[in-house]
Coordinates of C-alpha atoms in Angstrom, one line a residue:
M20 CA 6.6 20.0 -10.4
T21 CA 8.7 16.6 -10.2
C22 CA 8.9 16.9 -6.5
S23 CA 12.5 15.6 -5.3
R24 CA 15.5 15.4 -7.6
V25 CA 19.1 15.7 -7.0
G26 CA 19.5 19.1 -8.5
N27 CA 16.0 20.5 -9.2
T28 CA 15.7 22.9 -12.5
L29 CA 14.7 25.9 -12.3
A30 CA 11.5 25.3 -14.3
F31 CA 10.5 23.0 -11.8
A32 CA 10.9 25.2 -9.0
L33 CA 8.8 28.1 -11.0
V34 CA 5.7 25.8 -11.3
C35 CA 6.0 24.2 -8.0
M36 CA 5.7 27.6 -6.4
V37 CA 2.1 27.6 -7.2
L38 CA -0.1 24.4 -5.9
V39 CA -3.5 23.0 -6.1
A40 CA -6.1 24.8 -4.0
T41 CA -9.3 23.6 -2.8
S42 CA -11.9 24.8 -0.2
G43 CA -11.6 21.5 1.3
C44 CA -14.8 22.2 3.4
G45 CA -18.5 22.3 2.9
S46 CA -21.0 19.3 2.6
G47 CA -20.3 16.0 1.2
S48 CA -20.3 16.0 -2.7
Q49 CA -22.5 13.6 -4.6
K50 CA -20.0 14.0 -7.7
P51 CA -18.7 10.6 -9.1
L52 CA -15.3 9.6 -7.6
T53 CA -13.7 9.6 -11.0
E54 CA -14.3 13.5 -10.8
S55 CA -12.2 16.4 -9.1
G56 CA -13.2 18.4 -6.2
P57 CA -14.5 21.9 -7.1
V58 CA -12.5 24.0 -9.9
P59 CA -12.9 27.5 -11.4
S60 CA -14.8 27.6 -14.5
A61 CA -11.4 28.7 -16.6
V62 CA -9.9 25.2 -15.4
T63 CA -13.1 23.7 -16.9
D64 CA -13.1 25.6 -19.9
A65 CA -9.2 24.6 -20.1
E66 CA -10.1 20.9 -20.1
T67 CA -11.4 21.0 -23.8
V68 CA -9.2 22.2 -26.8
N69 CA -10.4 23.0 -30.2
L70 CA -7.3 22.8 -32.5
A71 CA -9.0 25.1 -35.0
D72 CA -8.6 27.9 -32.6
F73 CA -4.5 27.5 -33.0
P74 CA -2.1 28.3 -36.0
K75 CA -1.2 25.2 -37.9
G76 CA 2.4 24.3 -37.1
A77 CA 3.2 24.3 -41.0
A78 CA 2.4 27.9 -41.0
G79 CA 6.1 28.7 -40.2
S80 CA 8.9 28.2 -37.7
L81 CA 8.5 28.0 -33.9
S82 CA 9.6 31.5 -33.8
D83 CA 6.8 32.3 -36.1
I84 CA 4.4 30.6 -34.1
A85 CA 5.5 32.6 -30.9
A86 CA 5.0 35.9 -32.5
T87 CA 1.2 35.3 -33.1
A88 CA 0.9 35.9 -29.3
I89 CA 0.3 39.1 -27.8
T90 CA 1.6 38.3 -24.4
Q91 CA 4.1 36.1 -22.9
D92 CA 3.8 33.9 -19.8
N93 CA 6.2 31.4 -18.2
F94 CA 6.6 27.9 -18.8
G95 CA 6.5 25.7 -15.7
Q96 CA 7.8 22.2 -16.7
A97 CA 6.4 19.2 -14.8
S98 CA 8.0 16.3 -16.2
S99 CA 11.3 15.3 -16.8
V100 CA 12.1 11.9 -18.7
F101 CA 11.8 11.8 -22.2
T102 CA 13.2 9.3 -24.6
P103 CA 12.7 9.0 -28.5
G104 CA 9.0 8.4 -29.3
T105 CA 5.8 9.8 -28.1
N106 CA 6.0 11.3 -24.6
R107 CA 3.9 12.9 -21.9
L108 CA 4.7 16.6 -21.3
A109 CA 3.2 18.2 -18.4
F110 CA 3.6 21.8 -17.6
G111 CA 2.3 24.7 -16.0
V112 CA 1.4 28.0 -17.3
I113 CA 2.5 30.7 -15.0
G114 CA 1.7 34.4 -15.6
N115 CA 3.9 37.3 -15.0
D116 CA 2.0 38.1 -11.8
G117 CA 3.1 34.7 -10.4
K118 CA -0.4 33.1 -10.8
P119 CA -1.3 30.2 -12.8
A120 CA -3.0 30.9 -16.1
Y121 CA -6.0 28.7 -17.4
G122 CA -7.4 28.6 -20.9
P123 CA -7.3 26.0 -24.0
T124 CA -3.9 25.3 -24.6
V125 CA -1.8 23.7 -27.3
V126 CA 1.9 22.7 -27.5
Y127 CA 4.4 23.3 -30.6
L128 CA 7.9 21.9 -30.9
A129 CA 11.1 21.9 -33.1
K130 CA 14.8 21.0 -32.9
S131 CA 15.6 25.0 -33.1
P132 CA 13.4 28.2 -32.8
Q133 CA 14.0 28.7 -36.5
S134 CA 12.9 25.1 -37.7
P135 CA 9.5 24.4 -38.8
A136 CA 7.1 23.7 -36.0
K137 CA 5.4 20.5 -35.1
G138 CA 1.9 21.0 -33.8
P139 CA -0.4 22.0 -32.4
F140 CA -0.7 19.5 -30.0
A141 CA -3.6 19.5 -27.4
A142 CA -2.6 20.1 -23.9
P143 CA -5.9 20.0 -21.7
A144 CA -5.9 20.9 -18.3
D145 CA -6.4 18.2 -15.8
P146 CA -7.8 19.1 -12.5
M147 CA -5.6 18.2 -9.4
V148 CA -8.0 18.9 -6.6
P149 CA -9.2 16.2 -4.4
Q150 CA -12.9 16.0 -3.4
A151 CA -13.3 17.4 0.3
A152 CA -13.5 13.9 2.0
Y153 CA -10.0 12.4 0.7
L154 CA -8.2 15.9 1.2
S155 CA -5.5 15.7 3.6
E156 CA -4.0 18.0 6.1
G157 CA -0.7 18.4 4.2
A158 CA -2.5 19.0 1.1
A159 CA -4.9 21.5 2.4
L160 CA -2.2 23.6 4.1
D161 CA 0.2 23.2 1.2
T162 CA -2.2 24.1 -1.6
A163 CA -2.2 27.6 -3.0
Q164 CA -3.3 28.5 -6.5
L165 CA -2.7 25.7 -9.0
K166 CA -5.6 23.8 -9.6
A167 CA -4.6 21.8 -12.4
I168 CA -1.8 20.8 -15.0
Y169 CA -1.6 20.8 -18.5
E170 CA -0.4 17.9 -20.4
A171 CA 0.2 17.0 -24.1
Q172 CA 1.5 13.7 -25.8
I173 CA 4.3 15.0 -28.0
P174 CA 6.3 13.2 -30.8
T175 CA 10.2 13.6 -30.1
P176 CA 11.5 11.0 -32.5
T177 CA 15.1 12.0 -31.8
A178 CA 17.4 12.3 -28.7
G179 CA 18.8 15.8 -28.1
K180 CA 17.4 19.3 -27.0
W181 CA 13.8 20.1 -28.3
F182 CA 12.3 23.4 -28.1
V183 CA 8.7 24.0 -26.9
V184 CA 6.3 26.9 -27.4
T185 CA 2.9 26.8 -25.9
L186 CA -0.1 28.9 -26.8
T187 CA -3.2 29.6 -24.3
K188 CA -6.4 31.1 -25.7
T189 CA -7.2 33.9 -23.5
A190 CA -10.2 36.9 -23.7
E191 CA -7.5 39.1 -25.0
G192 CA -6.0 36.7 -27.5
L193 CA -3.1 34.0 -27.3
A194 CA -0.6 33.8 -24.5
Q195 CA 2.6 32.1 -25.4
T196 CA 5.2 30.5 -23.2
S197 CA 8.7 29.3 -24.3
G198 CA 11.0 26.4 -22.8
E199 CA 13.2 23.5 -23.7
I200 CA 13.3 19.7 -22.9
A201 CA 16.1 16.9 -23.0
V202 CA 15.3 13.8 -24.8
A203 CA 17.5 11.2 -23.9
P204 CA 18.7 8.3 -26.0
N205 CA 17.3 6.0 -23.0
S206 CA 15.9 5.7 -19.4
T207 CA 16.5 3.4 -16.6
V208 CA 12.5 4.1 -15.6
P209 CA 10.6 1.0 -17.0
N210 CA 8.2 1.7 -19.6
V211 CA 4.7 0.7 -20.6
G212 CA 4.6 -2.9 -21.8
D213 CA 7.8 -4.0 -19.3
R214 CA 7.3 -6.2 -16.6
A215 CA 7.3 -4.4 -13.5
P216 CA 10.3 -4.9 -10.9
S217 CA 9.2 -7.2 -8.0
I218 CA 9.6 -5.0 -5.1
T219 CA 8.7 -5.3 -1.3
T220 CA 6.7 -2.7 -0.2
E221 CA 6.0 -2.8 3.6
T222 CA 2.7 -2.8 5.3
V223 CA 0.8 -1.9 8.3
S224 CA 1.1 -5.4 9.4
S225 CA 4.6 -5.8 8.6
T226 CA 5.6 -2.7 10.6
G227 CA 3.7 -3.8 13.7
G228 CA 1.3 -1.2 13.2
N229 CA 3.8 1.7 12.8
I230 CA 2.1 3.2 9.8
G231 CA 4.0 6.6 10.4
S232 CA 7.1 4.8 9.5
I233 CA 5.9 4.1 5.9
D234 CA 3.3 7.0 5.5
T235 CA 3.9 10.9 6.0
R236 CA 0.4 11.6 4.8
K237 CA -1.7 13.3 7.6
P238 CA -3.6 11.8 8.6
H239 CA -2.2 8.3 7.9
D240 CA -4.4 6.0 5.5
P241 CA -3.8 2.7 5.9
S242 CA -5.8 1.3 3.1
L243 CA -2.8 2.4 0.9
H244 CA -0.7 0.2 2.8
Q245 CA -2.4 -3.3 3.2
Q246 CA -0.8 -5.3 0.4
N247 CA 3.0 -6.2 -0.3
F248 CA 3.4 -5.1 -4.0
A249 CA 5.5 -8.4 -4.6
S250 CA 2.8 -10.8 -3.3
V251 CA -0.2 -9.1 -5.5
L252 CA 1.8 -8.8 -8.7
G253 CA 0.8 -10.8 -11.6
K254 CA -2.4 -11.5 -9.7
A255 CA -4.4 -8.2 -9.7
P256 CA -4.6 -4.8 -11.2
I257 CA -2.3 -2.6 -9.4
A258 CA -1.8 1.3 -9.0
L259 CA 1.8 1.8 -7.4
L260 CA 2.4 5.5 -6.3
F261 CA 5.7 6.7 -5.3
A262 CA 5.1 9.9 -3.2
T263 CA 6.0 11.5 -0.1
P264 CA 3.3 14.3 1.0
Q265 CA 5.2 15.5 4.0
L266 CA 8.5 15.7 2.3
C267 CA 7.8 16.6 -1.3
Q268 CA 9.7 20.0 -2.3
S269 CA 6.9 20.7 -4.7
R270 CA 4.1 19.8 -2.5
V271 CA 2.5 17.9 -5.2
C272 CA 2.7 14.5 -3.5
G273 CA 0.0 15.3 -1.1
P274 CA -2.8 15.9 -3.7
V275 CA -1.8 13.1 -5.8
T276 CA -1.9 10.9 -2.9
D277 CA -5.3 12.2 -2.0
L278 CA -6.3 11.4 -5.4
L279 CA -5.2 7.9 -5.3
L280 CA -7.1 7.5 -2.3
Q281 CA -10.3 8.8 -4.1
L282 CA -10.1 6.5 -6.9
Q283 CA -9.3 3.5 -4.7
A284 CA -12.9 4.1 -3.4
N285 CA -14.4 4.3 -6.7
Y286 CA -12.8 0.8 -8.0
G287 CA -12.5 -1.0 -4.6
A288 CA -11.9 -4.6 -4.6
N289 CA -11.0 -4.4 -8.5
L290 CA -7.6 -2.5 -7.8
V291 CA -5.0 -2.9 -5.4
A292 CA -3.8 0.6 -4.6
I293 CA -0.1 1.0 -3.3
H294 CA 1.3 4.0 -1.8
E295 CA 5.4 3.8 -1.5
E296 CA 7.2 6.4 0.6
V297 CA 10.3 7.9 -1.0
Y298 CA 13.2 8.6 1.2
K299 CA 14.4 5.8 3.7
D300 CA 13.3 6.3 7.2
N301 CA 11.5 9.3 5.8
K302 CA 14.8 11.4 6.1
P303 CA 16.2 12.9 2.8
P304 CA 17.8 12.6 0.7
V305 CA 18.7 8.8 0.7
L306 CA 16.1 6.9 -1.3
R307 CA 14.4 4.1 -0.4
P308 CA 15.5 1.0 -2.4
Q309 CA 12.0 0.6 -3.9
L310 CA 12.8 3.6 -6.1
E311 CA 16.2 2.4 -7.1
A312 CA 14.7 -0.8 -8.3
F313 CA 12.4 1.4 -10.4
G314 CA 15.3 3.1 -11.6
L315 CA 13.7 6.5 -10.1
V316 CA 15.5 9.7 -9.2
T317 CA 12.3 12.0 -9.4
E318 CA 9.0 12.0 -8.1
P319 CA 6.1 11.3 -7.6
W320 CA 5.7 8.8 -10.1
L321 CA 2.4 6.4 -10.7
F322 CA 2.7 2.8 -12.3
T323 CA -0.5 0.6 -13.2
I324 CA 0.0 -2.9 -13.9
G325 CA -1.8 -5.3 -15.2
R326 CA -2.8 -9.0 -14.2
D327 CA 0.3 -10.0 -16.3
G328 CA 2.6 -8.0 -14.2
R329 CA 3.2 -5.7 -17.0
I330 CA 3.2 -1.9 -16.9
K331 CA 0.0 -0.5 -18.4
A332 CA 0.8 3.2 -17.8
R333 CA 3.0 5.6 -15.9
L334 CA 2.8 9.4 -15.0
E335 CA 5.7 11.4 -13.6
G336 CA 5.7 14.8 -11.8
A337 CA 2.4 16.4 -11.9
F338 CA -0.9 14.6 -12.8
G339 CA -4.5 15.2 -12.4
I340 CA -7.4 13.2 -12.0
N341 CA -8.2 12.2 -15.6
A342 CA -4.8 11.0 -16.4
M343 CA -4.7 8.8 -13.2
N344 CA -8.1 7.5 -13.9
R345 CA -7.1 6.6 -17.5
A346 CA -3.9 4.8 -16.3
I347 CA -6.0 2.8 -13.8
K348 CA -8.3 1.9 -16.6
A349 CA -5.5 0.7 -18.7
A350 CA -4.6 -1.7 -15.9
L351 CA -8.5 -2.9 -15.5
K352 CA -8.8 -4.1 -19.0

């Protein structure tokens, strides 16, 4: 679900084929702005995970864990930057019918299929559906079926290949997916606790009102392009989103931009929310220098920065409203 990358993987392409769906119509909702738009009951059920419903990792190897399932679905990896330590793994579960599958889900991992399995690690579903008032034209057109993304915090203490198995609880029994992730020794992307690079982000004012040059969202939203990041860095909590709603290959950028707009409305003057486009002159494949300053080769990315100028949270690829809200809260502390 990582939108754009030089050489997208097949796993990314699989999960990117099915995207957030929402009605985008109906009367205005009175729901808190920290909650998503309408999602099916299966997504709501998948937001809660009871680890007691799943086999313990100590019960056997990763292959043994996979063998407890009665059906096999497809693993759609939606994050790609992993380094030794605890990492956020985002993914979709895609059924053999090509549609997303939802249910309480956990993750196991090991250095080989025959090695003892670590886990289970809870992977609650995180809704990606904006409320109707914040739904852009692009997201409404591009959305299809995927209404949430799974995410888990997983321990990967060493670099190299790690094998992954997910189990999802269904009415018929357990369904499994299998995949692999690559943990690099290090990363160019600044991490939590690092000082955020001081980048200049263009604004409505700096472009002489030509918002289309810095915003591919339709309709454009000037509220995410009012502040230059360098001018507010170290002075206020910031949510900085690198995304390109109209040019994102996975079409995830539209929904996450809409979700930021929705959360900005919730926090008001307490938060500076900035959307930065990805491609120079909005023409792929040349990246804007702001992404290069952050060491980014994938998108979307969300960074939240505290008043001290340090990164408090970061999210890559697909992420939902709950993860975004937690990231913003971390910057507001």
